[in-house]
Amino acid sequence: MIWNRTKECMDREQMRALQSERLRKTVDRVYHNSPFYRDKMQSLGLTPDDIQSIDDIVKLPFTTKDDLRDNYPYGLFAVPISQIVRLHASSGTTGLPTVVGYTRKDLSIWSEMIARCLSAYGTSEADIFSVAYGYGLFTGGLGMHYGVEKLGATVIPMSTGNTSKQIQLLRDFGATSMACTPSYALYLAESIENAGLSVDDFKLKRGIFGAEPWTENMRKEIEAKLNIDAYNIYGLSEIMGPGVSHECECKNGSHIIEDHFIPEIVDPITKLPLPYGEKGELVFTTITKEGMPLLRYNTKDLCYLIDEPCPCGRTNIRMSSIYGRSDDMLIIRGVNVFPTQIESIILEMQELEAHYMIIVDRVNNLDVFEVQVEVKAEYFSDEMSKMVGIKKKIAQKIHSVLGLNPTIKLVEPRTLERSEGKAKHVIDNRKL
Ligand code: ADP
Ligand code: ZN
């Protein structure tokens, strides 16, 4: 079913006109309500009058995750905090989270976006839907939750973890749909098997997966193991959260909610716009957001745009799946991890050298990672308890910043490989 035919199947010319009008309003609003954007525009010699249509978008300044970090926590909000009704946050580069704020209208648009996505997957009021994304600061849980309610299906606010309980409730409650990360879906499939259960004990028909990259092979595996249809959902907290784009029954690219976000692809080096079909960095401009509107936010996600008509009837253009990132951000168990976060923890500790290696892998379909770090000669000891103490300290610090539990391996000074060029700090063994 198409939830919002007017917006999802709009004639392309009409869509451009709508985007142009909303872009003009957004630029006007941020110029007058956001000192951050006024400064940025003034330094480029721009006034709102310079932006008349979507073609002028290329004149506007880019926004990056660093801008959000530098203006922590509320510096990019374009309304007084009294109008913000919800905050979300995701991990940032220095341990400071990236904070996003929503007005009541923003939240209502977000729910409607997700209702559109869910309809495109064939979900309806009749469905029982388990949301197995994390509830809390992460946008996944609550974002999906209110979308499912908007659609009118029955929501099970399951959140993450507690796999045996998840399995029990999926079965006992007769869940027909669920949302989680694709790697968790595989883990779940395996756990169902290990528990001696069969997928025939379940009523699951479809799964909605996102928050991390996945491949066609993973889709096939999930579909076969759980006997469901698996669909992609894409999003990021800076722009809204999950639901910025979604697949339809064609499973061939994700339709972007274009009446709320204007997508562009830019060259990773020159930052110049690239035509449809060419791979580059995905950039979004929000055109209806009130709480935290962003101009040309560079997601650093690498993909391309597809403007060929889709057999499903939607005219909103599609994005390909994400095949990488142009920065060094890792996504481990759905958590954004920058190697610099781990580096700064290591540098803070006098016992450690500044040499480290992060090794990421996937075991039983779950991400695991190990941090190897050199201990300074004067601290290196044969005494087990001393070494264990250092390990614990590192593990606790990493947990408090990222909420993840890596294995820590201490090594003797000068044992990690030194590189001659740019230091290599990450080995990612996950086959994606
Ligand atoms: P969210 O809360 O929506 O996961 P975050 O801001 O924590 O948002 O992370 C967003 C990033 O997660 C995106 O920029 C992208 O790199 C990754 N991501 C989200 N959904 C997908 C998806 N379906 N496919 C690939 N990567 C995704
Ligand atoms: Zn389609």
Short mmCIF file of C-alpha atoms and ligand atoms in Angstrom, two decimals:
data_model
loop_
_atom_site.label_atom_id
_atom_site.label_comp_id
_atom_site.label_asym_id
_atom_site.label_seq_id
_atom_site.Cartn_x
_atom_site.Cartn_y
_atom_site.Cartn_z
CA MET A 1 0.00 0.00 0.00
CA ILE A 2 1.13 3.56 -0.61
CA TRP A 3 0.58 5.55 2.58
CA ASN A 4 0.82 9.04 1.14
CA ARG A 5 0.19 8.82 -2.59
CA THR A 6 0.28 12.59 -3.08
CA LYS A 7 3.83 12.90 -1.79
CA GLU A 8 5.22 9.50 -2.75
CA CYS A 9 3.99 9.46 -6.34
CA MET A 10 4.23 13.17 -7.07
CA ASP A 11 5.05 14.29 -10.58
CA ARG A 12 8.79 15.15 -10.72
CA GLU A 13 8.26 18.76 -11.74
CA GLN A 14 5.78 19.28 -8.94
CA MET A 15 8.22 17.72 -6.49
CA ARG A 16 10.96 20.11 -7.61
CA ALA A 17 8.61 23.02 -7.12
CA LEU A 18 7.68 21.83 -3.65
CA GLN A 19 11.33 21.28 -2.73
CA SER A 20 12.27 24.72 -4.04
CA GLU A 21 9.58 26.40 -1.99
CA ARG A 22 10.48 24.49 1.17
CA LEU A 23 14.18 25.09 0.63
CA ARG A 24 13.59 28.85 0.36
CA LYS A 25 11.63 28.81 3.61
CA THR A 26 14.26 26.74 5.38
CA VAL A 27 17.10 29.01 4.32
CA ASP A 28 15.14 32.04 5.41
CA ARG A 29 14.39 30.43 8.75
CA VAL A 30 17.94 29.35 9.55
CA TYR A 31 19.33 32.70 8.43
CA HIS A 32 17.12 34.46 10.92
CA ASN A 33 17.06 31.91 13.75
CA SER A 34 20.43 30.21 13.73
CA PRO A 35 23.53 32.32 14.40
CA PHE A 36 25.58 29.35 13.21
CA TYR A 37 24.05 29.39 9.72
CA ARG A 38 23.83 33.18 9.51
CA ASP A 39 27.59 33.36 10.12
CA LYS A 40 28.27 30.60 7.63
CA MET A 41 26.12 32.25 4.95
CA GLN A 42 27.49 35.71 5.59
CA SER A 43 31.05 34.48 5.28
CA LEU A 44 30.11 33.20 1.80
CA GLY A 45 28.42 36.50 1.00
CA LEU A 46 24.99 34.86 0.82
CA THR A 47 21.59 36.18 1.83
CA PRO A 48 18.30 34.22 1.68
CA ASP A 49 17.48 36.01 -1.59
CA ASP A 50 20.29 34.13 -3.31
CA ILE A 51 18.35 30.89 -2.88
CA GLN A 52 15.38 30.93 -5.21
CA SER A 53 15.13 27.30 -6.25
CA ILE A 54 16.62 23.88 -5.71
CA ASP A 55 19.23 24.70 -8.37
CA ASP A 56 20.73 27.23 -5.95
CA ILE A 57 21.35 24.60 -3.29
CA VAL A 58 24.96 24.25 -4.48
CA LYS A 59 25.66 27.79 -3.26
CA LEU A 60 24.90 26.81 0.32
CA PRO A 61 27.57 25.82 2.85
CA PHE A 62 28.02 22.20 3.91
CA THR A 63 27.42 21.03 7.46
CA THR A 64 29.47 18.24 9.07
CA LYS A 65 29.43 16.16 12.22
CA ASP A 66 32.27 18.38 13.49
CA ASP A 67 29.94 21.39 13.31
CA LEU A 68 27.53 19.58 15.62
CA ARG A 69 30.33 18.65 17.97
CA ASP A 70 31.77 22.16 18.03
CA ASN A 71 28.35 23.55 18.89
CA TYR A 72 27.51 20.95 21.53
CA PRO A 73 24.86 20.55 22.80
CA TYR A 74 22.21 22.88 21.37
CA GLY A 75 24.15 25.24 19.08
CA LEU A 76 22.39 24.17 15.88
CA PHE A 77 18.86 24.30 17.21
CA ALA A 78 16.77 26.86 15.37
CA VAL A 79 13.99 27.17 17.95
CA PRO A 80 14.07 28.02 21.66
CA ILE A 81 14.55 24.94 23.84
CA SER A 82 11.00 25.42 25.14
CA GLN A 83 9.73 24.24 21.75
CA ILE A 84 11.87 21.12 21.76
CA VAL A 85 9.89 18.15 23.03
CA ARG A 86 12.46 15.39 22.62
CA LEU A 87 16.24 14.95 22.49
CA HIS A 88 18.20 12.08 21.02
CA ALA A 89 21.95 11.59 20.81
CA SER A 90 24.51 9.39 19.15
CA SER A 91 28.18 8.96 19.92
CA GLY A 92 30.53 11.57 18.49
CA THR A 93 34.24 11.74 17.81
CA THR A 94 35.50 12.92 21.19
CA GLY A 95 33.16 11.22 23.56
CA LEU A 96 30.79 14.16 23.30
CA PRO A 97 27.56 12.87 21.82
CA THR A 98 25.90 14.45 18.80
CA VAL A 99 22.67 15.91 20.12
CA VAL A 100 19.51 16.35 18.07
CA GLY A 101 16.25 18.04 19.08
CA TYR A 102 12.71 17.64 17.76
CA THR A 103 9.66 19.87 17.96
CA ARG A 104 6.21 18.35 18.18
CA LYS A 105 5.80 18.85 14.43
CA ASP A 106 9.16 17.18 13.71
CA LEU A 107 8.07 14.12 15.67
CA SER A 108 4.77 13.96 13.85
CA ILE A 109 6.52 14.12 10.47
CA TRP A 110 8.95 11.43 11.57
CA SER A 111 6.13 9.06 12.54
CA GLU A 112 4.42 9.67 9.22
CA MET A 113 7.69 8.95 7.39
CA ILE A 114 7.96 5.61 9.14
CA ALA A 115 4.32 4.81 8.42
CA ARG A 116 5.19 5.34 4.74
CA CYS A 117 8.16 2.99 5.03
CA LEU A 118 6.15 0.31 6.79
CA SER A 119 3.36 0.48 4.21
CA ALA A 120 5.93 0.06 1.45
CA TYR A 121 7.06 -3.18 3.11
CA GLY A 122 3.48 -4.40 3.13
CA THR A 123 2.92 -3.86 6.85
CA SER A 124 -0.57 -2.79 7.94
CA GLU A 125 -2.86 -2.40 10.95
CA ALA A 126 -3.23 -6.15 11.01
CA ASP A 127 0.43 -6.67 11.92
CA ILE A 128 2.05 -7.33 15.28
CA PHE A 129 5.39 -5.57 15.20
CA SER A 130 8.37 -6.10 17.47
CA VAL A 131 10.80 -3.16 17.66
CA ALA A 132 14.14 -4.68 18.59
CA TYR A 133 16.21 -1.54 18.14
CA GLY A 134 17.54 0.05 21.31
CA TYR A 135 15.12 2.34 23.13
CA GLY A 136 16.76 5.38 24.68
CA LEU A 137 19.02 8.06 23.28
CA PHE A 138 19.49 6.07 20.07
CA THR A 139 16.86 7.09 17.50
CA GLY A 140 16.14 3.54 16.36
CA GLY A 141 13.80 2.34 19.11
CA LEU A 142 11.51 5.29 19.78
CA GLY A 143 11.61 6.40 16.14
CA MET A 144 10.27 3.07 14.89
CA HIS A 145 7.91 2.77 17.83
CA TYR A 146 5.88 5.86 17.07
CA GLY A 147 5.87 5.03 13.37
CA VAL A 148 4.34 1.63 14.06
CA GLU A 149 1.68 3.28 16.24
CA LYS A 150 0.99 5.84 13.53
CA LEU A 151 0.45 3.02 11.05
CA GLY A 152 -1.90 1.38 13.52
CA ALA A 153 -0.13 -1.96 13.86
CA THR A 154 0.38 -3.46 17.32
CA VAL A 155 3.80 -2.51 18.65
CA ILE A 156 5.87 -4.69 20.98
CA PRO A 157 8.47 -2.31 22.49
CA MET A 158 11.06 -5.06 22.85
CA SER A 159 14.32 -3.07 22.61
CA THR A 160 17.66 -4.91 22.26
CA GLY A 161 19.23 -7.84 24.05
CA ASN A 162 17.72 -10.62 26.11
CA THR A 163 17.56 -12.89 23.09
CA SER A 164 15.78 -15.83 24.69
CA LYS A 165 13.00 -13.52 25.87
CA GLN A 166 12.82 -11.96 22.40
CA ILE A 167 12.36 -15.37 20.86
CA GLN A 168 9.71 -16.35 23.37
CA LEU A 169 7.69 -13.17 22.87
CA LEU A 170 8.02 -13.22 19.08
CA ARG A 171 6.50 -16.68 19.19
CA ASP A 172 3.92 -16.27 21.97
CA PHE A 173 2.70 -12.86 20.79
CA GLY A 174 2.52 -14.04 17.19
CA ALA A 175 4.70 -11.21 15.87
CA THR A 176 4.42 -10.87 12.09
CA SER A 177 7.06 -8.13 11.60
CA MET A 178 10.15 -6.98 13.37
CA ALA A 179 12.83 -4.31 13.14
CA CYS A 180 16.45 -4.67 14.25
CA THR A 181 19.96 -4.54 12.83
CA PRO A 182 20.64 -7.10 10.08
CA SER A 183 23.42 -8.70 12.12
CA TYR A 184 21.07 -9.16 15.06
CA ALA A 185 18.55 -10.81 12.72
CA LEU A 186 21.16 -13.42 11.79
CA TYR A 187 22.05 -13.93 15.42
CA LEU A 188 18.38 -14.36 16.23
CA ALA A 189 17.98 -16.95 13.47
CA GLU A 190 20.87 -18.90 14.89
CA SER A 191 19.56 -18.66 18.44
CA ILE A 192 16.18 -19.95 17.31
CA GLU A 193 17.90 -22.94 15.81
CA ASN A 194 20.06 -23.50 18.88
CA ALA A 195 16.98 -23.41 21.07
CA GLY A 196 15.66 -26.37 19.10
CA LEU A 197 12.83 -24.32 17.62
CA SER A 198 11.73 -24.18 14.02
CA VAL A 199 10.74 -21.05 12.11
CA ASP A 200 7.39 -22.74 11.63
CA ASP A 201 6.73 -22.01 15.30
CA PHE A 202 6.67 -18.31 14.38
CA LYS A 203 4.34 -16.11 12.35
CA LEU A 204 7.07 -13.73 11.17
CA LYS A 205 6.52 -12.52 7.62
CA ARG A 206 8.95 -9.66 7.26
CA GLY A 207 11.87 -7.92 8.87
CA ILE A 208 12.97 -4.29 8.58
CA PHE A 209 16.71 -3.91 8.90
CA GLY A 210 19.06 -0.97 9.07
CA ALA A 211 21.37 1.17 11.25
CA GLU A 212 24.41 -0.54 9.71
CA PRO A 213 25.50 -1.58 6.22
CA TRP A 214 24.45 -4.97 4.88
CA THR A 215 24.68 -6.81 1.60
CA GLU A 216 22.49 -8.78 -0.82
CA ASN A 217 24.09 -11.96 0.49
CA MET A 218 23.08 -11.09 4.03
CA ARG A 219 19.57 -10.42 2.79
CA LYS A 220 19.41 -13.86 1.16
CA GLU A 221 20.72 -15.51 4.30
CA ILE A 222 18.28 -13.73 6.61
CA GLU A 223 15.36 -14.45 4.30
CA ALA A 224 16.24 -18.12 4.04
CA LYS A 225 16.97 -18.69 7.71
CA LEU A 226 13.94 -16.84 9.08
CA ASN A 227 11.65 -17.53 6.13
CA ILE A 228 10.72 -13.84 5.83
CA ASP A 229 11.06 -10.91 3.44
CA ALA A 230 13.89 -8.62 4.51
CA TYR A 231 13.77 -4.88 3.71
CA ASN A 232 16.21 -2.03 4.16
CA ILE A 233 15.56 1.11 6.17
CA TYR A 234 18.15 3.89 6.23
CA GLY A 235 18.52 6.96 8.36
CA LEU A 236 20.72 8.98 10.64
CA SER A 237 19.96 10.91 13.76
CA GLU A 238 21.29 14.23 12.44
CA ILE A 239 18.70 14.23 9.66
CA MET A 240 15.84 12.56 11.58
CA GLY A 241 16.64 8.97 12.51
CA PRO A 242 15.49 5.79 10.76
CA GLY A 243 13.10 6.32 7.86
CA VAL A 244 14.98 8.87 5.75
CA SER A 245 14.79 6.24 3.01
CA HIS A 246 13.24 2.81 2.65
CA GLU A 247 12.89 -0.04 0.19
CA CYS A 248 9.62 -1.03 -1.42
CA GLU A 249 8.46 -4.45 -2.62
CA CYS A 250 10.97 -4.21 -5.49
CA LYS A 251 13.94 -4.40 -3.04
CA ASN A 252 16.04 -2.45 -5.48
CA GLY A 253 17.23 0.76 -3.89
CA SER A 254 15.67 2.82 -1.09
CA HIS A 255 13.18 5.60 -1.84
CA ILE A 256 14.17 8.88 -0.21
CA ILE A 257 11.44 10.88 1.54
CA GLU A 258 12.04 13.77 -0.83
CA ASP A 259 9.32 16.12 0.34
CA HIS A 260 11.28 16.43 3.61
CA PHE A 261 14.90 15.91 2.55
CA ILE A 262 16.80 16.95 -0.55
CA PRO A 263 19.55 14.46 -1.39
CA GLU A 264 22.75 15.23 -3.29
CA ILE A 265 25.82 13.17 -4.11
CA VAL A 266 29.14 15.01 -4.00
CA ASP A 267 32.65 14.05 -4.95
CA PRO A 268 34.49 13.00 -1.75
CA ILE A 269 37.53 15.12 -2.68
CA THR A 270 36.27 18.17 -4.56
CA LYS A 271 32.84 18.24 -2.87
CA LEU A 272 31.33 19.13 -6.24
CA PRO A 273 27.89 17.68 -7.04
CA LEU A 274 27.82 14.47 -9.09
CA PRO A 275 25.05 13.33 -11.45
CA TYR A 276 22.60 10.51 -10.75
CA GLY A 277 24.27 7.11 -10.95
CA GLU A 278 27.71 8.28 -9.84
CA LYS A 279 29.10 7.17 -6.53
CA GLY A 280 30.06 9.69 -3.90
CA GLU A 281 29.18 11.14 -0.51
CA LEU A 282 25.50 11.42 0.31
CA VAL A 283 24.43 14.89 1.43
CA PHE A 284 21.01 15.88 2.81
CA THR A 285 19.27 19.20 3.30
CA THR A 286 16.24 19.09 5.60
CA ILE A 287 13.39 21.21 4.25
CA THR A 288 10.68 20.89 6.88
CA LYS A 289 12.60 20.35 10.10
CA GLU A 290 11.99 22.96 12.81
CA GLY A 291 14.10 21.84 15.76
CA MET A 292 17.41 21.31 14.04
CA PRO A 293 17.27 22.06 10.32
CA LEU A 294 20.52 21.22 8.52
CA LEU A 295 21.81 22.57 5.24
CA ARG A 296 23.77 20.16 3.07
CA TYR A 297 24.71 17.78 5.86
CA ASN A 298 27.46 15.47 4.64
CA THR A 299 26.62 11.99 5.92
CA LYS A 300 29.98 10.59 4.69
CA ASP A 301 27.97 7.56 3.56
CA LEU A 302 29.04 6.45 0.08
CA CYS A 303 26.34 5.49 -2.43
CA TYR A 304 24.67 6.68 -5.64
CA LEU A 305 21.20 7.94 -6.56
CA ILE A 306 18.83 6.20 -8.95
CA ASP A 307 16.28 8.34 -10.80
CA GLU A 308 14.80 5.66 -13.06
CA PRO A 309 11.11 5.09 -12.40
CA CYS A 310 10.39 2.33 -9.89
CA PRO A 311 7.82 -0.36 -10.80
CA CYS A 312 6.13 0.18 -7.42
CA GLY A 313 4.71 3.48 -8.67
CA ARG A 314 6.57 5.73 -6.24
CA THR A 315 8.35 8.60 -7.97
CA ASN A 316 10.64 9.50 -5.04
CA ILE A 317 14.18 8.81 -6.17
CA ARG A 318 16.13 5.93 -4.72
CA MET A 319 19.55 5.58 -3.17
CA SER A 320 21.68 2.48 -3.64
CA SER A 321 22.81 0.55 -0.60
CA ILE A 322 25.70 2.10 1.32
CA TYR A 323 28.97 0.54 0.24
CA GLY A 324 31.27 2.35 2.62
CA ARG A 325 32.09 5.57 4.41
CA SER A 326 34.51 8.27 3.44
CA ASP A 327 35.64 8.84 7.04
CA ASP A 328 37.03 6.28 9.45
CA MET A 329 33.83 5.74 11.41
CA LEU A 330 33.15 2.10 12.25
CA ILE A 331 29.73 0.79 13.12
CA ILE A 332 30.07 -1.87 15.79
CA ARG A 333 26.83 -3.42 17.00
CA GLY A 334 25.03 -0.39 15.66
CA VAL A 335 27.22 2.01 17.69
CA ASN A 336 29.19 4.65 15.81
CA VAL A 337 32.83 4.25 16.78
CA PHE A 338 35.64 6.55 15.74
CA PRO A 339 39.15 5.15 16.28
CA THR A 340 40.06 8.56 17.74
CA GLN A 341 37.71 7.92 20.66
CA ILE A 342 39.76 4.89 21.61
CA GLU A 343 42.97 6.74 20.89
CA SER A 344 42.11 9.53 23.30
CA ILE A 345 41.41 7.00 26.07
CA ILE A 346 44.79 5.38 25.44
CA LEU A 347 46.59 8.73 25.43
CA GLU A 348 45.01 9.63 28.76
CA MET A 349 46.58 6.63 30.47
CA GLN A 350 50.18 7.05 31.56
CA GLU A 351 50.76 3.28 31.53
CA LEU A 352 50.24 3.07 27.76
CA GLU A 353 52.16 3.89 24.60
CA ALA A 354 50.34 5.66 21.80
CA HIS A 355 50.44 2.53 19.68
CA TYR A 356 47.27 0.55 19.29
CA MET A 357 45.30 -1.57 16.91
CA ILE A 358 41.55 -2.17 16.74
CA ILE A 359 40.53 -5.51 15.28
CA VAL A 360 36.87 -5.92 14.41
CA ASP A 361 35.30 -9.23 13.53
CA ARG A 362 31.96 -10.93 13.39
CA VAL A 363 31.50 -14.07 15.46
CA ASN A 364 28.17 -15.91 15.38
CA ASN A 365 26.83 -12.93 13.46
CA LEU A 366 27.63 -10.52 16.27
CA ASP A 367 30.29 -7.84 16.05
CA VAL A 368 33.24 -8.27 18.39
CA PHE A 369 36.35 -6.16 18.68
CA GLU A 370 39.71 -6.30 20.28
CA VAL A 371 41.93 -3.40 21.23
CA GLN A 372 45.63 -4.22 21.26
CA VAL A 373 47.81 -1.67 22.97
CA GLU A 374 51.44 -1.41 24.01
CA VAL A 375 52.25 -1.00 27.66
CA LYS A 376 55.19 1.29 28.49
CA ALA A 377 58.34 -0.60 29.46
CA GLU A 378 58.30 0.74 33.03
CA TYR A 379 54.76 -0.52 33.55
CA PHE A 380 55.12 -3.83 31.79
CA SER A 381 55.17 -6.57 34.36
CA ASP A 382 55.14 -10.33 34.68
CA GLU A 383 52.74 -9.92 37.54
CA MET A 384 49.37 -10.96 36.27
CA SER A 385 47.39 -8.76 38.67
CA LYS A 386 49.09 -5.56 37.52
CA MET A 387 48.33 -6.30 33.90
CA VAL A 388 44.75 -7.28 34.66
CA GLY A 389 44.31 -3.97 36.50
CA ILE A 390 45.42 -1.99 33.44
CA LYS A 391 43.17 -4.02 31.17
CA LYS A 392 40.18 -3.42 33.38
CA LYS A 393 40.83 0.30 33.47
CA ILE A 394 40.93 0.50 29.66
CA ALA A 395 37.82 -1.65 29.31
CA GLN A 396 35.88 0.50 31.77
CA LYS A 397 36.85 3.73 30.05
CA ILE A 398 35.86 2.37 26.65
CA HIS A 399 32.59 1.09 28.05
CA SER A 400 31.74 4.43 29.58
CA VAL A 401 32.29 6.25 26.27
CA LEU A 402 30.88 3.72 23.81
CA GLY A 403 28.80 1.31 25.87
CA LEU A 404 30.70 -1.55 24.23
CA ASN A 405 32.86 -4.28 25.78
CA PRO A 406 35.93 -5.00 23.66
CA THR A 407 38.57 -7.57 24.51
CA ILE A 408 41.75 -5.80 25.60
CA LYS A 409 45.10 -7.29 24.75
CA LEU A 410 48.20 -5.72 26.27
CA VAL A 411 51.41 -6.19 24.38
CA GLU A 412 55.05 -5.36 25.07
CA PRO A 413 56.48 -2.07 23.87
CA ARG A 414 57.48 -1.98 20.19
CA THR A 415 55.58 -5.09 19.19
CA LEU A 416 52.78 -3.58 17.12
CA GLU A 417 53.62 -3.01 13.51
CA ARG A 418 54.73 0.54 12.67
CA SER A 419 53.63 1.95 9.38
CA GLU A 420 55.64 4.28 7.22
CA GLY A 421 52.78 6.31 5.90
CA LYS A 422 49.46 7.02 7.52
CA ALA A 423 49.20 4.89 10.63
CA LYS A 424 46.81 2.00 10.30
CA HIS A 425 44.76 1.52 13.44
CA VAL A 426 41.92 -0.65 12.27
CA ILE A 427 41.64 -4.14 10.85
CA ASP A 428 38.05 -4.91 9.96
CA ASN A 429 37.66 -8.63 9.29
CA ARG A 430 33.89 -8.52 8.90
CA LYS A 431 32.92 -9.70 5.44
CA LEU A 432 30.33 -7.23 4.29
P1 ADP B 1 20.65 5.81 13.51
O1 ADP B 1 20.22 6.13 14.88
O2 ADP B 1 19.61 6.05 12.46
O3 ADP B 1 21.39 4.51 13.31
P2 ADP B 1 23.14 7.15 13.70
O4 ADP B 1 23.27 8.60 13.56
O5 ADP B 1 23.51 6.46 14.97
O6 ADP B 1 21.67 6.92 13.24
O7 ADP B 1 23.93 6.39 12.56
C1 ADP B 1 23.68 6.70 11.22
C2 ADP B 1 24.62 5.97 10.32
O8 ADP B 1 24.33 4.56 10.36
C3 ADP B 1 24.42 6.34 8.88
O9 ADP B 1 25.11 7.53 8.55
C4 ADP B 1 24.99 5.12 8.18
O10 ADP B 1 26.40 5.16 8.14
C5 ADP B 1 24.54 3.99 9.09
N1 ADP B 1 23.30 3.40 8.60
C6 ADP B 1 22.06 3.59 9.06
N2 ADP B 1 21.16 2.85 8.36
C7 ADP B 1 21.86 2.18 7.42
C8 ADP B 1 21.51 1.27 6.37
N3 ADP B 1 20.28 0.86 6.16
N4 ADP B 1 22.51 0.83 5.56
C9 ADP B 1 23.77 1.21 5.76
N5 ADP B 1 24.17 2.06 6.73
C10 ADP B 1 23.23 2.54 7.56
ZN ZN B 2 9.69 1.39 -5.42
#
